[in-house]
Tab-separated table of C-alpha atoms in Angstrom:
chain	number	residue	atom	x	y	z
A	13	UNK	CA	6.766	-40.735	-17.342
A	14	UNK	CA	9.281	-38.685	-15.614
A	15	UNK	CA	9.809	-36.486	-18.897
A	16	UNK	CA	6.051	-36.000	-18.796
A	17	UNK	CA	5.762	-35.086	-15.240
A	18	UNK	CA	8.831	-32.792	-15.804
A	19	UNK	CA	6.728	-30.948	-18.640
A	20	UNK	CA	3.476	-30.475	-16.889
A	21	UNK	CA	5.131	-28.947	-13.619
A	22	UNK	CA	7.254	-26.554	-16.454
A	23	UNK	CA	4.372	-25.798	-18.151
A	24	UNK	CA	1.680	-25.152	-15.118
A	25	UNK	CA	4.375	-22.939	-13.658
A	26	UNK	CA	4.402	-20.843	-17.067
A	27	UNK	CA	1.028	-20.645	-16.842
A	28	UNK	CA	1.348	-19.375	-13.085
A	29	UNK	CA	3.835	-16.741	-14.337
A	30	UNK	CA	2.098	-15.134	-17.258
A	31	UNK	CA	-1.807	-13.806	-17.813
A	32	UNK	CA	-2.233	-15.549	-21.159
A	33	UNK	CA	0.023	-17.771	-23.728
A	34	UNK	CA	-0.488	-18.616	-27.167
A	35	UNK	CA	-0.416	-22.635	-28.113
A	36	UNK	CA	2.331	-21.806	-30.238
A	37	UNK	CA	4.387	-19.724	-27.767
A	38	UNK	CA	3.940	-22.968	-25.140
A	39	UNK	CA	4.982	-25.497	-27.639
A	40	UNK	CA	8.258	-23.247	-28.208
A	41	UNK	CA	9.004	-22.671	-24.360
A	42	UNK	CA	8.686	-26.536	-23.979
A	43	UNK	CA	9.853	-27.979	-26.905
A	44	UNK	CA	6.911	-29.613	-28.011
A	45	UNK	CA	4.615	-29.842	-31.036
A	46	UNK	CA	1.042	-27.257	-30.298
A	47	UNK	CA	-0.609	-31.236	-30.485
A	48	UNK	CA	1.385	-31.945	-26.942
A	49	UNK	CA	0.366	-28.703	-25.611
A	50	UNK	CA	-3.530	-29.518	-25.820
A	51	UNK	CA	-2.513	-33.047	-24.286
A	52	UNK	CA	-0.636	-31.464	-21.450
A	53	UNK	CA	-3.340	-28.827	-20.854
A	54	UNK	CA	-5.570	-32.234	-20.955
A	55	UNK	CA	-4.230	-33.550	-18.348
A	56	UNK	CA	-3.568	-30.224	-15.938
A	57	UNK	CA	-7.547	-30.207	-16.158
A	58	UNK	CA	-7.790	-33.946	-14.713
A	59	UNK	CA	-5.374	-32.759	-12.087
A	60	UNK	CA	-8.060	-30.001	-10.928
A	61	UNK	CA	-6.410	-26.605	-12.886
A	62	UNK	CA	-9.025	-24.461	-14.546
A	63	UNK	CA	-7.010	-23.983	-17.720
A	64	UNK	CA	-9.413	-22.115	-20.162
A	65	UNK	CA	-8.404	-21.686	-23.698
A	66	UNK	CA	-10.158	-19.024	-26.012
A	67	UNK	CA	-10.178	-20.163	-30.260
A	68	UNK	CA	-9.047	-18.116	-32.860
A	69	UNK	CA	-5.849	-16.615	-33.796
A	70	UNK	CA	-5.586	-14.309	-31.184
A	71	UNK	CA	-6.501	-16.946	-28.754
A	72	UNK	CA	-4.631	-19.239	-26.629
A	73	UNK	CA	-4.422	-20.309	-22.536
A	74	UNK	CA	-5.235	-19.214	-19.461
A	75	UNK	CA	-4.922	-20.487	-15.859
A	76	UNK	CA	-8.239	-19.736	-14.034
A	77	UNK	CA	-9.792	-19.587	-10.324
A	78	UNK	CA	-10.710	-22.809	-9.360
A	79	UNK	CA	-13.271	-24.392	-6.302
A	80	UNK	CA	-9.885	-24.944	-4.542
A	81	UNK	CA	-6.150	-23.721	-4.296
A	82	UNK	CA	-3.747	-25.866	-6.467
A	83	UNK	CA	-0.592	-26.393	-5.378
A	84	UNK	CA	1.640	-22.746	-6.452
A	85	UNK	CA	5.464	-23.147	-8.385
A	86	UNK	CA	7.680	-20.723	-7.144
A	87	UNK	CA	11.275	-20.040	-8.220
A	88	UNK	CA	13.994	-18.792	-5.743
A	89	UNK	CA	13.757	-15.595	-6.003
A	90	UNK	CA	9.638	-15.647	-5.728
A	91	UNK	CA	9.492	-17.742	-2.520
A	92	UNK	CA	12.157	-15.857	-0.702
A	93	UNK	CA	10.274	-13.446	-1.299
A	94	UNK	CA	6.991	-14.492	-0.795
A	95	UNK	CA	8.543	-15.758	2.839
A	96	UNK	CA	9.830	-12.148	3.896
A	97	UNK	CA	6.627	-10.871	2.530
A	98	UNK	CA	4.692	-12.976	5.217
A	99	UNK	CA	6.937	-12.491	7.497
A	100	UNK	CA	6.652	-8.668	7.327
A	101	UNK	CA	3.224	-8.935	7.283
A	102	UNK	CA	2.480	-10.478	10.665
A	103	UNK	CA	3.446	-7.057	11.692
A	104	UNK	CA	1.194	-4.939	9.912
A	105	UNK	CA	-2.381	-3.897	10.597
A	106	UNK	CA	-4.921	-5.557	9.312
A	107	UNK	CA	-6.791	-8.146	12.142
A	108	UNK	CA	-6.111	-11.837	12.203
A	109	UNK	CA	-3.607	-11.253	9.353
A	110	UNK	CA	-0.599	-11.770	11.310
A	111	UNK	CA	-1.864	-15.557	12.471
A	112	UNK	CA	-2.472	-16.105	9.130
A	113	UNK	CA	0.831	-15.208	7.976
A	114	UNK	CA	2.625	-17.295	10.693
A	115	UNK	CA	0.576	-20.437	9.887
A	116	UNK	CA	1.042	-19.689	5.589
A	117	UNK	CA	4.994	-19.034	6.414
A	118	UNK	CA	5.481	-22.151	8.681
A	119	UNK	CA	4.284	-24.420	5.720
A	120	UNK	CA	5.840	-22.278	3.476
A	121	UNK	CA	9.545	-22.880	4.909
A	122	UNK	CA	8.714	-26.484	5.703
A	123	UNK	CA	8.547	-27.357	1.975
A	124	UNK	CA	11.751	-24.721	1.232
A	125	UNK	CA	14.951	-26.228	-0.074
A	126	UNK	CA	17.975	-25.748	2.739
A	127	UNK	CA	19.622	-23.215	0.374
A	128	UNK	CA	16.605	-21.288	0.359
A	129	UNK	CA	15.682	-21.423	3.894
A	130	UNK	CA	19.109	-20.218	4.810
A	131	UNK	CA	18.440	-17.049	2.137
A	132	UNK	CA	15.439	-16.512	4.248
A	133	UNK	CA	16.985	-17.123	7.560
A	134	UNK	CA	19.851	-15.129	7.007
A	135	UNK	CA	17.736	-11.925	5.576
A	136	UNK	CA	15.710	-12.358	9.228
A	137	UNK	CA	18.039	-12.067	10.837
A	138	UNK	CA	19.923	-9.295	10.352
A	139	UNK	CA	16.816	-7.208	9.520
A	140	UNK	CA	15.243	-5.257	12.622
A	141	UNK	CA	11.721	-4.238	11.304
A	142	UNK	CA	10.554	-0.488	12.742
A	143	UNK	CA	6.804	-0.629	11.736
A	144	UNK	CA	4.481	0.830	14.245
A	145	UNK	CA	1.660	-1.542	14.738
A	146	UNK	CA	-1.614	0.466	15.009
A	147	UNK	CA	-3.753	-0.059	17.738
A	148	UNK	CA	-6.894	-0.415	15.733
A	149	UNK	CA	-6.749	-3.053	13.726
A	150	UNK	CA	-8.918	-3.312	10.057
A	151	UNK	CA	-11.151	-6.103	9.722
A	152	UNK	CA	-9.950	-8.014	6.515
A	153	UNK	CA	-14.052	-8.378	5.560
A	154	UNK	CA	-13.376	-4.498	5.474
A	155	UNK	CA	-10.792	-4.513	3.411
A	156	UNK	CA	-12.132	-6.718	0.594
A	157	UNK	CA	-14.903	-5.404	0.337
A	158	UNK	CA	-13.535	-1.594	-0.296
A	159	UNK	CA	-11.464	-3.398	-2.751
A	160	UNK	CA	-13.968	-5.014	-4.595
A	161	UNK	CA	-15.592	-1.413	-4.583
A	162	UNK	CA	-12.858	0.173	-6.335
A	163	UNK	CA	-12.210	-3.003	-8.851
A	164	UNK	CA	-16.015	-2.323	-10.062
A	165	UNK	CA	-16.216	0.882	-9.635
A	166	UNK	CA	-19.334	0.564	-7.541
A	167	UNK	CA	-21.057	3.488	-5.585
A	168	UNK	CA	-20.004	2.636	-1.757
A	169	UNK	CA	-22.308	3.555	1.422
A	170	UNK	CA	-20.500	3.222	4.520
A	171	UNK	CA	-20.777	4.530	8.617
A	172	UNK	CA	-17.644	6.910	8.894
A	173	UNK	CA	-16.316	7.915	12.422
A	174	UNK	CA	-13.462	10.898	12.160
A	175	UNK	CA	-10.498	11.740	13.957
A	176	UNK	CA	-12.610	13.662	16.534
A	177	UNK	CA	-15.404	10.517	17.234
A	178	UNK	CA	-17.859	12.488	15.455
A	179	UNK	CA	-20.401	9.683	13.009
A	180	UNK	CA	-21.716	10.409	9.550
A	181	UNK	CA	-23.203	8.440	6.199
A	182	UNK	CA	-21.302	8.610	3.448
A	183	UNK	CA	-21.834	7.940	-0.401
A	184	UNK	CA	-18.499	7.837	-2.172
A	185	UNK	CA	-17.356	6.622	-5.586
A	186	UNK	CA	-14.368	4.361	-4.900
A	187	UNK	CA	-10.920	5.033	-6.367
A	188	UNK	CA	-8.098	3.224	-4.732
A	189	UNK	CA	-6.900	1.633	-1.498
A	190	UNK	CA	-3.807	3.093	0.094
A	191	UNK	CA	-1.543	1.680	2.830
A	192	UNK	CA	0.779	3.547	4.371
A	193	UNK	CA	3.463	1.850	6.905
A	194	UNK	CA	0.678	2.397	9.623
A	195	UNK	CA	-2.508	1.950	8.212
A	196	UNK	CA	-4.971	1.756	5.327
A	197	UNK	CA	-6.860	4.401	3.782
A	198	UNK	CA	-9.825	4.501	1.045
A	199	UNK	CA	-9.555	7.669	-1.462
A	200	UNK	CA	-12.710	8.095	-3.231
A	201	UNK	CA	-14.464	10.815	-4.107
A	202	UNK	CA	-17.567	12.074	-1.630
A	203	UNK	CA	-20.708	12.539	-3.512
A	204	UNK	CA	-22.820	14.996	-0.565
A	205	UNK	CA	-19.027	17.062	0.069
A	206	UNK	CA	-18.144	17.277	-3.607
A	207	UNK	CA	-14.834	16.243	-3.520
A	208	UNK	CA	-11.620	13.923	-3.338
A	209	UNK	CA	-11.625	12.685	0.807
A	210	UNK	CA	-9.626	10.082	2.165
A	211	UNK	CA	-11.047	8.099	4.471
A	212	UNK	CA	-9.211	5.692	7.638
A	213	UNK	CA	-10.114	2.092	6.787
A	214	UNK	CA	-10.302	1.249	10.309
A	215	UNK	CA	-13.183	4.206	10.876
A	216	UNK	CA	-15.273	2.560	8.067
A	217	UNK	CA	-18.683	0.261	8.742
A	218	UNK	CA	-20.168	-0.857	4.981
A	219	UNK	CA	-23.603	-0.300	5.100
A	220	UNK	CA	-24.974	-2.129	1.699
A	221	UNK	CA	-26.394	-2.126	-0.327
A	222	UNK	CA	-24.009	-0.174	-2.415
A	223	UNK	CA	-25.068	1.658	-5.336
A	224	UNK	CA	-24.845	-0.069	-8.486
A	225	UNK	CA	-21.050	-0.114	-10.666
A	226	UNK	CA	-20.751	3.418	-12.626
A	227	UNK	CA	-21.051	3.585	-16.092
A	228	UNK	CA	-17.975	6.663	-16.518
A	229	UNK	CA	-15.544	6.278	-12.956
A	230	UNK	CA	-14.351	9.166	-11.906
A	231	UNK	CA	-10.773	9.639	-12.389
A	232	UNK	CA	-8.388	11.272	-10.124
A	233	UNK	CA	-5.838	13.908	-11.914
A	234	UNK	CA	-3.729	13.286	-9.222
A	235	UNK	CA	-2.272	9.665	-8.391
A	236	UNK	CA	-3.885	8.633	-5.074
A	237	UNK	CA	-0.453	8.677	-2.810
A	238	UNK	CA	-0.574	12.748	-3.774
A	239	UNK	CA	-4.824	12.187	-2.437
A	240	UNK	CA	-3.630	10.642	0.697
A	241	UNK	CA	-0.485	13.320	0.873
A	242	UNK	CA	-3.316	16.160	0.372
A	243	UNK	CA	-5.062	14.196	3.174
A	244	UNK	CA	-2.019	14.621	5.801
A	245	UNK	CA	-2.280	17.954	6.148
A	246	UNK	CA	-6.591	18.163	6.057
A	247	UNK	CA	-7.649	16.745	9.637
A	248	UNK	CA	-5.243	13.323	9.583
A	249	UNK	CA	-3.275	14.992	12.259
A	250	UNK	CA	-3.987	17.365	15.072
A	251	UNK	CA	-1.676	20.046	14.527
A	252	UNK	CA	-1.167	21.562	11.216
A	253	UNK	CA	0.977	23.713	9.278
A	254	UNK	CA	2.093	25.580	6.246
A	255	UNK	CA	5.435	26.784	5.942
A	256	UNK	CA	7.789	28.075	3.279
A	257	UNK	CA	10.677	26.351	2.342
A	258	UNK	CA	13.546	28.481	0.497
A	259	UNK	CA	14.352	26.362	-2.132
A	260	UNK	CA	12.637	25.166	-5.750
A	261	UNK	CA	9.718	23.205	-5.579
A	262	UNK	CA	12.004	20.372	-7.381
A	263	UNK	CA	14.492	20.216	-5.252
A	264	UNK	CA	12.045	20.067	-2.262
A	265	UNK	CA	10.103	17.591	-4.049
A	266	UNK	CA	12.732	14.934	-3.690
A	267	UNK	CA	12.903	15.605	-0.105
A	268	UNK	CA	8.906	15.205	0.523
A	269	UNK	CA	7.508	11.915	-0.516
A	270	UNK	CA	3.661	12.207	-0.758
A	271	UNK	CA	2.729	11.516	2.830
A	272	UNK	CA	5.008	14.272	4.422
A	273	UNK	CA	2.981	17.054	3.066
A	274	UNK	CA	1.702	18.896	-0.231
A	275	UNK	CA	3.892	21.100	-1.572
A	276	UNK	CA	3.467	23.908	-4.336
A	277	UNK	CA	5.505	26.549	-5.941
A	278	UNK	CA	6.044	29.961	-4.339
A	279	UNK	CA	7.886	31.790	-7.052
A	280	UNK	CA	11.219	30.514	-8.391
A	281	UNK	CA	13.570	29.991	-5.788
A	282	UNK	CA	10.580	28.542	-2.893
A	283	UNK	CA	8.152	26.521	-2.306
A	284	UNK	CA	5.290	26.008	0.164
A	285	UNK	CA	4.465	22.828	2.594
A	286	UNK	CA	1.315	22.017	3.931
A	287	UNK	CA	1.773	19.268	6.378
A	288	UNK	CA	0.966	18.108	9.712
A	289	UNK	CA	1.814	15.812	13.524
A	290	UNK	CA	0.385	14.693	16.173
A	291	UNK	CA	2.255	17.670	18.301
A	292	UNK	CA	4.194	21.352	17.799
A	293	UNK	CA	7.383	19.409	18.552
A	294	UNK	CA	7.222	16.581	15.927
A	295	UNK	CA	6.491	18.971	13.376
A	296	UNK	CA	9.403	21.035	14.150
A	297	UNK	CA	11.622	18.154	14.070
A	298	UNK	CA	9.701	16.798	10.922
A	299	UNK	CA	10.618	20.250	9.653
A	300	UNK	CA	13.984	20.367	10.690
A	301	UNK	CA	14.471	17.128	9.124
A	302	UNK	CA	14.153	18.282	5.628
A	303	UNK	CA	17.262	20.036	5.662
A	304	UNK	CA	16.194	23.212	3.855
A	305	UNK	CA	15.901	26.958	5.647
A	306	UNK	CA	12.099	27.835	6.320
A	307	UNK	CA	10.021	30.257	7.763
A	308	UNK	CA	6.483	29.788	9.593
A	309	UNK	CA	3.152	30.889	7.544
A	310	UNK	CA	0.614	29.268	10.251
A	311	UNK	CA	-0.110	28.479	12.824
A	312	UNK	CA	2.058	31.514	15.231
A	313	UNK	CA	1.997	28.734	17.665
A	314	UNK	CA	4.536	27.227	15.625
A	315	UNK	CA	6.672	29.962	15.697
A	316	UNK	CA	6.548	29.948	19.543
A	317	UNK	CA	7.211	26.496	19.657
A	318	UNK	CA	10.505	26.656	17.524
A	319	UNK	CA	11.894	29.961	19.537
A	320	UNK	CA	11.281	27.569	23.406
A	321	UNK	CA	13.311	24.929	21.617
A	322	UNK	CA	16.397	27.114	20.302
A	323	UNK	CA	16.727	28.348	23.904
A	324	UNK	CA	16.360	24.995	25.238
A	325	UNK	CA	19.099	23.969	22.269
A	326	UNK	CA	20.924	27.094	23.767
A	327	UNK	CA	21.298	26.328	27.101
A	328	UNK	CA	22.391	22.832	26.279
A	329	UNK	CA	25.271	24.078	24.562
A	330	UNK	CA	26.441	26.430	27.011
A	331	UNK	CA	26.283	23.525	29.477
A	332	UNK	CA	28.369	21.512	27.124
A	333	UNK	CA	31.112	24.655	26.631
A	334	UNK	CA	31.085	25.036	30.623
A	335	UNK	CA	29.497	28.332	30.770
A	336	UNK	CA	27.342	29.267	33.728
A	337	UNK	CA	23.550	29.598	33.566
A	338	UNK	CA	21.935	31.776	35.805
């Protein structure tokens, strides 16, 4: 009986692991006969697991969704990291998620192993998380439901409110959800504007019903981190800029992941950056940061900005090197 047990935990957890297996490939991971297999499958269905199996040679098993959650087998290395993952998550900005997480991660490390809870404890403990929780929050109704958008590829209708308060309809074809360490964003493209738009998750109000799923989805040339990079520096900030960094677009481009800015070439040995902050100071130090010499396209205000701050920088040294300021 033991033995038996043994093999059906074994093989629900391979079933847990993988999308589909083949009788034969079970029978080989367990050490059984294909004949035990159907048995054991048997008797996972009694216990409440949708197990479905499609016939033929190229068929085999397949763990569905059932009416209710069955019990999950983890290894190590999956519930550690399921348990940071929750962990992390109660930080992030999505409402009601981070009670949810607390609740799923106190049953989760009351069922851990004391090796494992010490793996967890230990990786706590020493980590100091800097996310930047969001005032406004995304309703998780919101969320799944702009998901399900983009897994049919179903027209979307939706209330939109942008960075300035302004409200419009929109009718978008869905392409992917993006979340970024502060928030989530839709990228889809915008039927009445004719183009790629990405859109605040938190600014967005469903208004079905939603046009039925399309026949031929639209599909982005560019993946939808370089959308939401493009996005950055088109109205996701209040002050913009383009500037020219002097060195190939290459090298630049493993300096400026996709939500710092857009960059393109500009000749051999340069390359331009679109990008943009919340403030002329933050985007000189955001600038600054890159470690590259520049020089300011737009906007002049920029320019301005950067000459107050060397003579600010100026001053500070001569205080430091004892010299007088008048």
């Amino acid at each position: 009986m033991l033995e038996t047990s043994a093999r059906l935990l074994r093989l629900l957890s391979l079933l847990q692991a993988h999308r589909e297996w083949s009788g034969a490939d079970l029978a080989d991971r367990l050490g059984v006969t294909p004949r035990t297999v159907r048995r054991d499958v048997d008797r996972l269905r009694e216990l409440g697991y949708p197990v479905h199996a499609s016939p033929g040679t190229g068929g085999g098993y397949q763990l569905g969704a059932g009416a209710e959650l069955p019990p999950l087998l983890l290894d190590d290395e999956e519930a550690v990291a399921v348990a940071v993952g929750l962990r992390a998550a109660a930080g992030q900005g999505v409402e009601g998620i981070g009670d949810s997480s607390v609740r799923a991660l106190a049953k989760l490390e009351q069922v851990l192993p004391g090796r494992l809870r010490r793996r967890v404890g230990a990786l706590n403990a020493v980590t100091v998380p800097l996310l930047r929780t969001p005032n406004e929050r995304v309703d998780p109704a919101v969320l799944t439901e702009l998901a399900h958008a983009c897994r049919d590829s179903e027209r979307l209708r939706f209330a939109y409110r942008d960075h300035g308060g302004s409200a419009t309809r929109r009718t978008v074809e869905p392409h992917r959800l993006v979340c970024t360490e502060r928030r989530w964003y839709l990228v889809a493209w915008d039927l009445d504007r004719a183009g790629w738009r990405t859109f605040r998750a938190d600014r967005i109000e469903p208004a079905p019903p939603h046009g039925s799923p399309l026949h031929a989805p639209r599909t982005a040339r560019r993946g939808p981190g370089r959308l939401r990079g493009e996005g950055v520096s088109r109205g996701a900030y209040t002050t913009e800029a383009t500037v020219r960094l002097f060195v190939p677009l290459a090298e630049a481009a493993a300096a400026v992941g996709p939500l710092d800015g857009v960059l393109e070439a500009d000749g051999d040995a340069a390359c331009l950056l679109r990008t943009g902050a919340h403030g002329l100071d933050v985007l000189v130090i955001h600038v600054l940061m890159l470690g590259f010499d520049f020089e300011v396209v737009e906007p002049p205000e920029l320019t301005g900005r950067i000459r107050d701050l060397r003579d600010r920088l100026s001053r500070a040294l001569d205080r430091a090197d004892g010299v007088s300021i008048l």
